[in-house]
mmCIF file of C-alpha atoms in Angstrom:
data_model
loop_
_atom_site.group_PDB
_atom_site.id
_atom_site.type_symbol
_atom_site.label_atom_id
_atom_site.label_comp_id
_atom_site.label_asym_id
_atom_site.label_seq_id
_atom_site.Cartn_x
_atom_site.Cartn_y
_atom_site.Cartn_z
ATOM 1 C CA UNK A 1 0.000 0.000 0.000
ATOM 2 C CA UNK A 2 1.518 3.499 -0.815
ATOM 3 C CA UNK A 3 0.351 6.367 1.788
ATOM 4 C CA UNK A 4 0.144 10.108 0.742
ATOM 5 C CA UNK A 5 -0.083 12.492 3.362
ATOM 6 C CA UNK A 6 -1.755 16.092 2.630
ATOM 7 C CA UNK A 7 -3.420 19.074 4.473
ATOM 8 C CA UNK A 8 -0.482 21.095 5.915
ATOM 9 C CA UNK A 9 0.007 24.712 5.764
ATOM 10 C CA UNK A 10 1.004 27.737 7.428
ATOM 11 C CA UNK A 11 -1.759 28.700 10.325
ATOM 12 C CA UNK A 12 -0.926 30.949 13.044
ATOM 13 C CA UNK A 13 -1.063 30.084 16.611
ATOM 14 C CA UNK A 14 -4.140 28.926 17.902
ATOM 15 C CA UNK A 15 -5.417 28.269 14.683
ATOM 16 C CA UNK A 16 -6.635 24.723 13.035
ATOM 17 C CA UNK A 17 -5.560 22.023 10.208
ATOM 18 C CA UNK A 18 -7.087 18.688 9.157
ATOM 19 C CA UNK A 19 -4.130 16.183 7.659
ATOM 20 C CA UNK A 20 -5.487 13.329 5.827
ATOM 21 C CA UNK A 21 -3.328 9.890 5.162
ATOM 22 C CA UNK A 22 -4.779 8.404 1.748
ATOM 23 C CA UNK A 23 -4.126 4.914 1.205
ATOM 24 C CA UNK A 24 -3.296 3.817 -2.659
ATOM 25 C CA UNK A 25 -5.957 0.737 -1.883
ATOM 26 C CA UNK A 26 -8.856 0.664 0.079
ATOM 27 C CA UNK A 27 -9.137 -1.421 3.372
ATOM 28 C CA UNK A 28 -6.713 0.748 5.585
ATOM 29 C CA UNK A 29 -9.285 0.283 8.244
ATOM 30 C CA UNK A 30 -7.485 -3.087 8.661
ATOM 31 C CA UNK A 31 -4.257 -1.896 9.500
ATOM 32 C CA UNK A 32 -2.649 0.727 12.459
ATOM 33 C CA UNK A 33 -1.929 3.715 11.646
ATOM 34 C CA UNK A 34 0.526 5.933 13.293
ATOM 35 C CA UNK A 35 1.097 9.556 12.462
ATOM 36 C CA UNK A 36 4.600 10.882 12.856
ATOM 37 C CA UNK A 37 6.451 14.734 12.577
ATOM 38 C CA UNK A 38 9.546 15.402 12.694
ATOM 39 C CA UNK A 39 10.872 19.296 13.462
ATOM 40 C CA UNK A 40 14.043 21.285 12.246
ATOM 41 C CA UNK A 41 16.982 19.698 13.865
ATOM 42 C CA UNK A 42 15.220 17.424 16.103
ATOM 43 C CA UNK A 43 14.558 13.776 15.656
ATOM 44 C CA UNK A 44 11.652 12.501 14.429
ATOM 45 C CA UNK A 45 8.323 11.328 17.244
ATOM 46 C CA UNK A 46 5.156 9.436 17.102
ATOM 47 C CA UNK A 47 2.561 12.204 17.571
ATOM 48 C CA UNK A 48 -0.890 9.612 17.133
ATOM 49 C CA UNK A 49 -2.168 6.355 16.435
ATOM 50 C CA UNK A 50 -5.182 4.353 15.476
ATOM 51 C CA UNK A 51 -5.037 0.803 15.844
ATOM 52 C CA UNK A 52 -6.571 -1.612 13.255
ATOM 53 C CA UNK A 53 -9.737 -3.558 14.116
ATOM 54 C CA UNK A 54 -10.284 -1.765 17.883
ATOM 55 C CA UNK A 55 -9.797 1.389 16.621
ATOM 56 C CA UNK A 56 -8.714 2.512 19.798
ATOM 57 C CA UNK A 57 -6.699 5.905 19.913
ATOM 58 C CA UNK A 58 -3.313 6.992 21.434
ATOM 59 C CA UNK A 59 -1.790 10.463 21.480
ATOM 60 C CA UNK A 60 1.550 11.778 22.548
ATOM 61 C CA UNK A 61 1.411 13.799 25.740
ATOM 62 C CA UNK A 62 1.654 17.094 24.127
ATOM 63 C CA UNK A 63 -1.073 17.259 21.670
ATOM 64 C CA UNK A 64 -3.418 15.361 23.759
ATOM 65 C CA UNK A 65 -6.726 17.316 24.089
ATOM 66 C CA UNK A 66 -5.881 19.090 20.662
ATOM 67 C CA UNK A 67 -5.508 16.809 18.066
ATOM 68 C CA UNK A 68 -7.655 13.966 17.016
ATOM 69 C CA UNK A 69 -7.043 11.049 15.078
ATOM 70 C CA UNK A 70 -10.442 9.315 13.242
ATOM 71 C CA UNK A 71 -10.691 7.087 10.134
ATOM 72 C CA UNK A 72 -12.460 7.503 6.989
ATOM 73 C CA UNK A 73 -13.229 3.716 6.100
ATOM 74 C CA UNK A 74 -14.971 4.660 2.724
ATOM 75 C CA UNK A 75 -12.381 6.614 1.825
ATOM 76 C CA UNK A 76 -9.588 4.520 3.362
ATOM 77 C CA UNK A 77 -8.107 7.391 4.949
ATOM 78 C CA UNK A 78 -7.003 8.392 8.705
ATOM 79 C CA UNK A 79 -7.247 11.808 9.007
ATOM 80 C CA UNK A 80 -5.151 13.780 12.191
ATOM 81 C CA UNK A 81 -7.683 17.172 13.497
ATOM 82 C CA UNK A 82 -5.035 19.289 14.585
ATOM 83 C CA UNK A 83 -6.599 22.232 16.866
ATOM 84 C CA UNK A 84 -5.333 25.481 19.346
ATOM 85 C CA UNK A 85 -2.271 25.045 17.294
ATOM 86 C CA UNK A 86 1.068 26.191 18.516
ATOM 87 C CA UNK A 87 4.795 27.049 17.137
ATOM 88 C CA UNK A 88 6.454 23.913 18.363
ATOM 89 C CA UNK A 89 4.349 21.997 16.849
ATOM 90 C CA UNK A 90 5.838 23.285 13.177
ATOM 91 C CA UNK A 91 7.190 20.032 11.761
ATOM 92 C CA UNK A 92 7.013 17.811 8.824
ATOM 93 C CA UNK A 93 4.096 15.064 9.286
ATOM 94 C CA UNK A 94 4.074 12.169 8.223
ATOM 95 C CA UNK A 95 2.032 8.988 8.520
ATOM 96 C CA UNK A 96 2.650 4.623 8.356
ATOM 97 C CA UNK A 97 0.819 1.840 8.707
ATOM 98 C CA UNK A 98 1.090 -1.671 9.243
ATOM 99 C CA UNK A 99 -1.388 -4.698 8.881
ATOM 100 C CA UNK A 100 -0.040 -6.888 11.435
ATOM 101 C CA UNK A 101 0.959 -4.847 14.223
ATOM 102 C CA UNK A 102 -1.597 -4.519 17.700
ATOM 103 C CA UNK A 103 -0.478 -1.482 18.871
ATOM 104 C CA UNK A 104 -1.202 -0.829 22.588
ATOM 105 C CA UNK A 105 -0.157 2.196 25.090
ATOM 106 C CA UNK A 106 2.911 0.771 25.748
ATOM 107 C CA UNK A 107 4.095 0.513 22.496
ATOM 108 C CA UNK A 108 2.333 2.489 19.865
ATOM 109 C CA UNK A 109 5.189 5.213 19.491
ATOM 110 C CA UNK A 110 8.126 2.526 19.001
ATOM 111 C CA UNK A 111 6.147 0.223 17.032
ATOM 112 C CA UNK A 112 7.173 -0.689 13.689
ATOM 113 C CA UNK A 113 4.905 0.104 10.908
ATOM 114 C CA UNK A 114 5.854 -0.846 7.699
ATOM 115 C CA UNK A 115 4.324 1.263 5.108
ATOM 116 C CA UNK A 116 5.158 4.964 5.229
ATOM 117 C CA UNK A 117 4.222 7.981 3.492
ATOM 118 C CA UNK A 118 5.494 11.411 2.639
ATOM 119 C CA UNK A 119 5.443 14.045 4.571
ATOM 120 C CA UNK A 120 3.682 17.333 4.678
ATOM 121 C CA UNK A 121 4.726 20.397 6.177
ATOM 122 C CA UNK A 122 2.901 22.211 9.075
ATOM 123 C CA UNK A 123 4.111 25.666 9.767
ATOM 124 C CA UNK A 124 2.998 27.503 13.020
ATOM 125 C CA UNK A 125 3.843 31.173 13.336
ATOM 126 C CA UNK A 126 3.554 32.670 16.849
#
């Protein structure tokens, strides 16, 4: 499966973006999808995941309570609801996914997912 990632911008602080993951094939409702950013000079961190078949969430500490990640299964795309954005989270964003992995809190961020998409940029200016 090939993964495109799209929706990023420049928004100033506060403001809102929606970043959708497409999937080349439908059925990426069956796999775990993570999304990942990486800023300027820093290494690159799991931000959000969806796990395949629970659907269950997970967020990194920092966004949690202003990003959400949901799934369009008709569309076979995960989408990441970025809100109340603010300057450090300027990064690229990417997103993966993997059909085999059960992703759980203890391991969603370190998980390996094998399918992985470009990024997108997301620019926050303060």
């Amino acid at each position: 499966v090939q993964l495109q990632a799209s929706g990023g911008g420049l928004v100033q602080t506060g403001g809102s973006l929606r970043l959708s993951c497409s999937a080349s094939t439908a059925g990426l409702d069956a796999y775990s999808v993570a999304w990942f950013r990486q800023a300027p000079g820093k290494a690159r961190e799991a931000v959000s995941a969806i796990a395949r078949e629970t659907a269950l969430t997970f967020y990194q500490d920092a966004v949690k309570g202003r990003f959400t990640i949901s799934r369009d299964n008709a569309r076979s795309t995960v989408y990441l609801h970025m809100n109340n954005l603010k300057p450090e989270d300027t990064a690229v964003y990417s997103c993966a996914a993997d059909p085999f992995v059960t992703i759980r809190p203890s391991n969603w961020a370190s998980a390996w997912y094998e399918y992985r998409g470009q990024g997108t940029l997301v620019t926050v200016s303060s």
